[in-house]
GROMACS .gro file of C-alpha atoms in nm:
model
  341
    1MET     CA    1   0.230   2.140  -1.751
    2LEU     CA    2   0.435   2.230  -1.430
    3ALA     CA    3   0.764   2.091  -1.571
    4PRO     CA    4   1.066   2.123  -1.363
    5PRO     CA    5   1.287   2.442  -1.437
    6ALA     CA    6   1.575   2.397  -1.712
    7ARG     CA    7   1.902   2.314  -1.562
    8PRO     CA    8   2.237   2.275  -1.756
    9GLU     CA    9   2.373   1.944  -1.823
   10SER     CA   10   2.621   1.798  -1.544
   11THR     CA   11   2.825   1.523  -1.531
   12THR     CA   12   2.833   1.269  -1.213
   13ALA     CA   13   2.979   0.926  -1.162
   14HIS     CA   14   2.705   0.772  -1.364
   15GLY     CA   15   2.750   0.993  -1.672
   16THR     CA   16   2.621   1.314  -1.852
   17HIS     CA   17   2.270   1.376  -1.750
   18GLY     CA   18   2.014   1.673  -1.823
   19ASN     CA   19   1.658   1.744  -1.719
   20HIS     CA   20   1.632   1.387  -1.628
   21PRO     CA   21   1.730   1.311  -1.314
   22SER     CA   22   1.661   0.963  -1.268
   23MET     CA   23   1.910   0.706  -1.342
   24THR     CA   24   1.661   0.396  -1.298
   25THR     CA   25   1.370   0.347  -1.526
   26PRO     CA   26   1.028   0.170  -1.534
   27SER     CA   27   1.144  -0.110  -1.741
   28GLU     CA   28   1.363  -0.224  -1.500
   29LEU     CA   29   1.038  -0.317  -1.306
   30GLN     CA   30   0.840  -0.446  -1.582
   31PRO     CA   31   0.946  -0.815  -1.478
   32VAL     CA   32   0.747  -0.807  -1.182
   33ARG     CA   33   0.491  -0.666  -1.308
   34ASP     CA   34   0.487  -0.941  -1.620
   35HIS     CA   35   0.507  -1.224  -1.327
   36ILE     CA   36   0.248  -1.064  -1.122
   37ALA     CA   37   0.005  -1.056  -1.435
   38SER     CA   38   0.116  -1.426  -1.500
   39ARG     CA   39  -0.030  -1.536  -1.213
   40ILE     CA   40  -0.353  -1.348  -1.201
   41ILE     CA   41  -0.550  -1.185  -1.474
   42GLY     CA   42  -0.686  -0.844  -1.497
   43GLN     CA   43  -0.654  -0.625  -1.182
   44GLN     CA   44  -0.456  -0.402  -1.330
   45PRO     CA   45  -0.501  -0.095  -1.061
   46PHE     CA   46  -0.450  -0.366  -0.792
   47ILE     CA   47  -0.097  -0.453  -0.960
   48ASP     CA   48  -0.034  -0.072  -1.014
   49SER     CA   49  -0.135   0.000  -0.642
   50MET     CA   50   0.135  -0.281  -0.511
   51LEU     CA   51   0.369  -0.122  -0.708
   52VAL     CA   52   0.321   0.254  -0.604
   53CYS     CA   53   0.327   0.122  -0.238
   54LEU     CA   54   0.675  -0.053  -0.289
   55LEU     CA   55   0.803   0.230  -0.441
   56SER     CA   56   0.700   0.460  -0.186
   57ASP     CA   57   0.796   0.258   0.128
   58GLY     CA   58   0.438   0.224   0.240
   59HIS     CA   59   0.201  -0.051   0.346
   60LEU     CA   60  -0.092  -0.128   0.131
   61LEU     CA   61  -0.472  -0.269   0.242
   62VAL     CA   62  -0.661  -0.469   0.011
   63GLU     CA   63  -1.034  -0.549   0.012
   64GLY     CA   64  -1.261  -0.735  -0.199
   65MET     CA   65  -1.463  -1.039  -0.140
   66PRO     CA   66  -1.298  -1.404  -0.115
   67GLY     CA   67  -1.188  -1.558  -0.413
   68LEU     CA   68  -1.049  -1.274  -0.604
   69ALA     CA   69  -0.709  -1.354  -0.600
   70LYS     CA   70  -0.551  -1.102  -0.338
   71THR     CA   71  -0.373  -1.340  -0.177
   72THR     CA   72  -0.240  -1.509  -0.513
   73ALA     CA   73  -0.131  -1.141  -0.641
   74VAL     CA   74   0.051  -1.078  -0.318
   75LYS     CA   75   0.259  -1.397  -0.324
   76ALA     CA   76   0.364  -1.341  -0.695
   77LEU     CA   77   0.496  -0.970  -0.606
   78ALA     CA   78   0.668  -1.151  -0.305
   79GLU     CA   79   0.853  -1.398  -0.575
   80SER     CA   80   0.955  -1.148  -0.792
   81LEU     CA   81   1.150  -0.958  -0.474
   82GLU     CA   82   1.488  -1.037  -0.300
   83GLY     CA   83   1.376  -1.111   0.044
   84ASP     CA   84   1.220  -1.297   0.319
   85PHE     CA   85   0.793  -1.381   0.279
   86HIS     CA   86   0.543  -1.470   0.527
   87ARG     CA   87   0.188  -1.511   0.529
   88ILE     CA   88  -0.005  -1.536   0.858
   89GLN     CA   89  -0.370  -1.622   0.882
   90PHE     CA   90  -0.521  -1.340   1.065
   91THR     CA   91  -0.772  -1.518   1.362
   92PRO     CA   92  -0.977  -1.440   1.621
   93ASP     CA   93  -0.770  -1.665   1.857
   94LEU     CA   94  -0.438  -1.485   1.718
   95LEU     CA   95  -0.184  -1.364   1.985
   96PRO     CA   96   0.049  -1.073   2.016
   97SER     CA   97   0.322  -1.280   2.038
   98ASP     CA   98   0.198  -1.499   1.730
   99LEU     CA   99   0.332  -1.200   1.539
  100ILE     CA  100   0.625  -1.029   1.697
  101GLY     CA  101   0.791  -1.350   1.854
  102THR     CA  102   0.858  -1.403   2.259
  103ASP     CA  103   1.111  -1.494   2.514
  104ILE     CA  104   1.238  -1.834   2.517
  105TYR     CA  105   1.423  -1.944   2.835
  106ARG     CA  106   1.733  -2.130   2.778
  107HIS     CA  107   1.788  -2.346   3.070
  108GLU     CA  108   2.121  -2.434   2.958
  109LYS     CA  109   2.260  -2.068   2.932
  110GLY     CA  110   2.019  -1.973   3.244
  111GLU     CA  111   1.863  -1.682   3.037
  112PHE     CA  112   1.588  -1.532   2.845
  113GLU     CA  113   1.639  -1.568   2.449
  114PHE     CA  114   1.413  -1.344   2.202
  115ARG     CA  115   1.263  -1.583   1.901
  116GLN     CA  116   1.168  -1.352   1.657
  117GLY     CA  117   0.803  -1.376   1.498
  118PRO     CA  118   0.670  -1.308   1.173
  119LEU     CA  119   0.715  -0.968   1.148
  120PHE     CA  120   1.112  -1.000   1.105
  121HIS     CA  121   1.031  -1.092   0.745
  122ASN     CA  122   1.062  -0.852   0.470
  123LEU     CA  123   0.715  -0.900   0.341
  124LEU     CA  124   0.426  -0.975   0.580
  125LEU     CA  125   0.114  -1.082   0.394
  126ALA     CA  126  -0.182  -1.044   0.702
  127ASP     CA  127  -0.438  -1.232   0.538
  128GLU     CA  128  -0.778  -1.142   0.676
  129VAL     CA  129  -0.629  -0.873   0.913
  130ASN     CA  130  -0.951  -0.758   1.002
  131ARG     CA  131  -1.067  -1.062   1.206
  132ALA     CA  132  -0.796  -1.037   1.489
  133PRO     CA  133  -0.844  -0.872   1.781
  134ALA     CA  134  -0.732  -0.562   1.936
  135LYS     CA  135  -0.439  -0.663   2.097
  136VAL     CA  136  -0.281  -0.811   1.738
  137GLN     CA  137  -0.353  -0.518   1.612
  138SER     CA  138  -0.170  -0.263   1.844
  139ALA     CA  139   0.136  -0.499   1.753
  140LEU     CA  140   0.119  -0.464   1.418
  141LEU     CA  141   0.009  -0.069   1.451
  142GLU     CA  142   0.393  -0.053   1.632
  143ALA     CA  143   0.563  -0.221   1.351
  144MET     CA  144   0.401  -0.054   1.085
  145ALA     CA  145   0.454   0.283   1.214
  146GLU     CA  146   0.808   0.282   1.414
  147HIS     CA  147   0.942  -0.030   1.211
  148GLN     CA  148   1.019  -0.159   1.512
  149ILE     CA  149   0.876  -0.409   1.782
  150THR     CA  150   0.869  -0.405   2.164
  151VAL     CA  151   0.899  -0.681   2.372
  152GLY     CA  152   0.909  -0.594   2.758
  153GLN     CA  153   1.155  -0.384   2.790
  154ARG     CA  154   1.376  -0.426   2.490
  155THR     CA  155   1.330  -0.287   2.145
  156TYR     CA  156   1.429  -0.444   1.818
  157PRO     CA  157   1.442  -0.328   1.506
  158LEU     CA  158   1.301  -0.447   1.172
  159PRO     CA  159   1.439  -0.526   0.846
  160LYS     CA  160   1.493  -0.216   0.626
  161LEU     CA  161   1.289  -0.338   0.344
  162PHE     CA  162   0.946  -0.409   0.530
  163MET     CA  163   0.620  -0.391   0.363
  164VAL     CA  164   0.283  -0.526   0.497
  165LEU     CA  165   0.040  -0.624   0.272
  166ALA     CA  166  -0.308  -0.712   0.442
  167THR     CA  167  -0.606  -0.796   0.307
  168GLN     CA  168  -0.961  -0.777   0.436
  169ASN     CA  169  -1.300  -0.850   0.354
  170PRO     CA  170  -1.602  -0.587   0.372
  171VAL     CA  171  -1.726  -0.556   0.752
  172GLU     CA  172  -2.061  -0.686   0.616
  173GLN     CA  173  -1.890  -0.989   0.640
  174GLU     CA  174  -1.984  -1.228   0.937
  175GLY     CA  175  -1.692  -1.236   1.216
  176THR     CA  176  -1.514  -0.913   1.092
  177TYR     CA  177  -1.461  -0.571   1.263
  178HIS     CA  178  -1.383  -0.218   1.165
  179LEU     CA  179  -0.961  -0.164   1.186
  180PRO     CA  180  -0.880   0.137   1.408
  181GLU     CA  181  -0.870   0.459   1.237
  182ALA     CA  182  -0.518   0.497   1.383
  183GLN     CA  183  -0.398   0.195   1.218
  184LEU     CA  184  -0.607   0.239   0.873
  185ASP     CA  185  -0.380   0.600   0.857
  186ARG     CA  186  -0.060   0.378   0.883
  187PHE     CA  187  -0.146   0.228   0.574
  188LEU     CA  188  -0.059   0.435   0.267
  189MET     CA  189  -0.296   0.287   0.058
  190GLN     CA  190  -0.623   0.106   0.016
  191ALA     CA  191  -0.697  -0.068  -0.297
  192VAL     CA  192  -1.034  -0.262  -0.376
  193VAL     CA  193  -1.052  -0.524  -0.580
  194THR     CA  194  -1.349  -0.615  -0.791
  195TYR     CA  195  -1.514  -0.912  -0.941
  196PRO     CA  196  -1.355  -0.990  -1.281
  197THR     CA  197  -1.556  -0.924  -1.640
  198ARG     CA  198  -1.716  -1.226  -1.818
  199ASP     CA  199  -1.428  -1.238  -2.064
  200GLU     CA  200  -1.150  -1.215  -1.787
  201GLU     CA  201  -1.344  -1.478  -1.611
  202ILE     CA  202  -1.336  -1.679  -1.939
  203LYS     CA  203  -0.942  -1.602  -1.941
  204ILE     CA  204  -0.907  -1.701  -1.576
  205LEU     CA  205  -1.022  -2.102  -1.656
  206GLU     CA  206  -0.789  -2.072  -1.904
  207LEU     CA  207  -0.470  -1.966  -1.697
  208ASP     CA  208  -0.587  -2.241  -1.433
  209SER     CA  209  -0.584  -2.513  -1.702
  210GLN     CA  210  -0.246  -2.431  -1.826
  211GLN     CA  211  -0.135  -2.438  -1.436
  212GLN     CA  212  -0.258  -2.760  -1.383
  213THR     CA  213  -0.085  -2.904  -1.665
  214GLN     CA  214   0.268  -2.731  -1.586
  215SER     CA  215   0.500  -2.900  -1.311
  216HIS     CA  216   0.646  -2.626  -1.248
  217ALA     CA  217   0.631  -2.229  -1.272
  218PRO     CA  218   0.872  -2.047  -1.525
  219PRO     CA  219   1.167  -1.919  -1.277
  220ILE     CA  220   1.212  -1.536  -1.256
  221LYS     CA  221   1.491  -1.355  -1.139
  222PRO     CA  222   1.382  -1.157  -0.809
  223LEU     CA  223   1.467  -0.796  -0.796
  224THR     CA  224   1.744  -0.711  -0.558
  225GLN     CA  225   1.685  -0.479  -0.254
  226GLU     CA  226   1.999  -0.289  -0.376
  227GLU     CA  227   1.790  -0.204  -0.710
  228LEU     CA  228   1.437  -0.131  -0.532
  229PHE     CA  229   1.613   0.107  -0.335
  230ALA     CA  230   1.791   0.303  -0.646
  231MET     CA  231   1.452   0.315  -0.751
  232ARG     CA  232   1.269   0.432  -0.430
  233ARG     CA  233   1.580   0.742  -0.416
  234ASP     CA  234   1.493   0.791  -0.788
  235VAL     CA  235   1.105   0.810  -0.716
  236ALA     CA  236   1.202   1.099  -0.374
  237GLY     CA  237   1.386   1.295  -0.611
  238LEU     CA  238   1.133   1.372  -0.883
  239TYR     CA  239   1.037   1.703  -0.936
  240LEU     CA  240   0.713   1.810  -0.774
  241ASP     CA  241   0.657   2.196  -0.828
  242PRO     CA  242   0.546   2.379  -0.536
  243LYS     CA  243   0.205   2.518  -0.679
  244LEU     CA  244   0.130   2.061  -0.639
  245HIS     CA  245   0.216   2.093  -0.286
  246SER     CA  246  -0.053   2.342  -0.244
  247TYR     CA  247  -0.289   2.175  -0.461
  248ILE     CA  248  -0.213   1.857  -0.261
  249VAL     CA  249  -0.255   2.046   0.100
  250ASP     CA  250  -0.618   2.204  -0.042
  251LEU     CA  251  -0.727   1.813  -0.148
  252VAL     CA  252  -0.676   1.721   0.203
  253GLN     CA  253  -0.801   2.050   0.385
  254ALA     CA  254  -1.101   2.031   0.169
  255THR     CA  255  -1.163   1.647   0.307
  256ARG     CA  256  -1.183   1.858   0.675
  257GLN     CA  257  -1.392   2.152   0.584
  258PRO     CA  258  -1.611   2.008   0.296
  259LYS     CA  259  -1.887   2.256   0.357
  260ARG     CA  260  -1.660   2.527   0.200
  261TYR     CA  261  -1.688   2.366  -0.153
  262ASP     CA  262  -2.037   2.201  -0.157
  263ARG     CA  263  -2.326   2.148   0.055
  264ASP     CA  264  -2.399   1.821   0.019
  265LEU     CA  265  -2.015   1.733   0.087
  266GLY     CA  266  -2.029   1.920   0.414
  267ARG     CA  267  -2.330   1.667   0.507
  268TRP     CA  268  -2.186   1.378   0.405
  269CYS     CA  269  -1.821   1.398   0.616
  270ARG     CA  270  -1.763   1.382   0.978
  271PHE     CA  271  -1.376   1.356   0.961
  272GLY     CA  272  -1.141   1.430   0.700
  273ALA     CA  273  -0.811   1.323   0.662
  274SER     CA  274  -0.478   1.360   0.827
  275PRO     CA  275  -0.160   1.537   0.716
  276ARG     CA  276   0.008   1.191   0.714
  277ALA     CA  277  -0.260   1.159   0.346
  278SER     CA  278  -0.073   1.509   0.234
  279ILE     CA  279   0.261   1.319   0.262
  280ALA     CA  280   0.109   0.994   0.123
  281LEU     CA  281  -0.050   1.195  -0.189
  282ALA     CA  282   0.302   1.349  -0.262
  283ARG     CA  283   0.478   1.043  -0.243
  284CYS     CA  284   0.234   0.843  -0.426
  285ALA     CA  285   0.216   1.082  -0.701
  286ARG     CA  286   0.595   1.070  -0.750
  287ALA     CA  287   0.571   0.710  -0.782
  288ARG     CA  288   0.282   0.716  -1.047
  289ALA     CA  289   0.463   0.968  -1.240
  290TRP     CA  290   0.797   0.730  -1.216
  291LEU     CA  291   0.608   0.436  -1.339
  292ASP     CA  292   0.453   0.616  -1.632
  293GLY     CA  293   0.784   0.702  -1.723
  294ASP     CA  294   0.713   1.067  -1.673
  295THR     CA  295   1.030   1.334  -1.519
  296PHE     CA  296   0.769   1.540  -1.313
  297VAL     CA  297   0.476   1.523  -1.106
  298THR     CA  298   0.156   1.660  -1.274
  299PRO     CA  299  -0.187   1.735  -1.131
  300GLN     CA  300  -0.343   1.395  -1.320
  301HIS     CA  301  -0.085   1.202  -1.130
  302ILE     CA  302  -0.244   1.313  -0.804
  303GLN     CA  303  -0.581   1.285  -0.891
  304SER     CA  304  -0.554   0.920  -1.006
  305VAL     CA  305  -0.371   0.803  -0.665
  306ALA     CA  306  -0.597   1.052  -0.461
  307PRO     CA  307  -0.902   0.773  -0.437
  308GLU     CA  308  -0.663   0.528  -0.265
  309ILE     CA  309  -0.483   0.716  -0.040
  310LEU     CA  310  -0.829   0.907   0.112
  311ARG     CA  311  -1.045   0.633   0.068
  312HIS     CA  312  -0.994   0.515   0.400
  313ARG     CA  313  -0.899   0.827   0.634
  314ILE     CA  314  -1.248   0.945   0.554
  315LEU     CA  315  -1.499   0.867   0.800
  316LEU     CA  316  -1.855   0.951   0.665
  317THR     CA  317  -2.180   1.032   0.843
  318PHE     CA  318  -2.491   0.835   0.937
  319GLU     CA  319  -2.647   1.072   0.678
  320ALA     CA  320  -2.413   1.024   0.398
  321GLU     CA  321  -2.472   0.595   0.440
  322ALA     CA  322  -2.816   0.649   0.459
  323GLU     CA  323  -2.837   0.807   0.121
  324GLY     CA  324  -2.571   0.537  -0.050
  325VAL     CA  325  -2.274   0.758  -0.068
  326THR     CA  326  -1.959   0.612  -0.063
  327THR     CA  327  -1.595   0.742   0.061
  328ASP     CA  328  -1.520   0.703  -0.308
  329ALA     CA  329  -1.794   0.886  -0.460
  330PHE     CA  330  -1.704   1.198  -0.171
  331VAL     CA  331  -1.374   1.189  -0.360
  332ASN     CA  332  -1.417   1.192  -0.681
  333ARG     CA  333  -1.666   1.495  -0.636
  334LEU     CA  334  -1.402   1.675  -0.414
  335LEU     CA  335  -1.151   1.608  -0.713
  336THR     CA  336  -1.368   1.835  -0.915
  337LEU     CA  337  -1.444   2.111  -0.722
  338VAL     CA  338  -1.096   2.171  -0.563
  339ALA     CA  339  -0.925   2.398  -0.808
  340ILE     CA  340  -0.616   2.275  -1.007
  341PRO     CA  341  -0.294   2.473  -1.044
   0.00000   0.00000   0.00000
């Protein structure tokens, strides 16, 4: 175990503490998790992915067939947080101004006034994001990448708390398009939502019956933005051993030079992950460790988040697709080959 080096106890304005650097605890986020779990059955990995992205100040891409509660889960997360929430349905006729807003001419003032669009909300649900044209994707990319939007010659900053949760149907569905690689790279993680088990689907029917008979959902006290930012600071300060920095870089480098580890992996991969994947692995591994109640990051934390960080950043060859190889299979095999410190 790569534990942090021992330190003498120190006293701060918060009190006395030793090797435990965190002032916040996962229990403070438990009401958010419970509220989401009360709205959907199962899908625990998906819920964890939303919380990891929330703590890591990143954006989440969610892929799954229609009807798997993707939108319901995102709405439940928004209900649990203090801030503005907006859902926008992406369609082929969507315009960039439908996202960023537009300048409106005020005749009484004799000047143009900017009217903000949905991107100025704290949480944005981009439903079926892969149905929109390229110009709309470009507008969304600037917001995700630069935390700002540009209209004409003016640039407007977005709120400090800004998170995009985008859902997409598999590209095999009619009327969908591949997202640009530059935009995919801006999503911190990609979660894949699968069909529920038989027992879970029975519970879904029971939950639906309960919701039909209840006039109002039970109230929840939302997590404040100050509380969330405090959690993010503690997550960012979680100990990550320098040897694990090397392990993270080795994993990402292996996606670019897979033939050094395995001949088949070399045949299957066209392009590997960018350095942004290394940053994402470190940030999300810290968040995963914090959620688990640990005070330092282990290789297991890195491995647990690696598939969701790498699956949308790796481009497979046509040969791999012909052999039925998926990016998840590629990543899982790579995790068994790259040496753990």
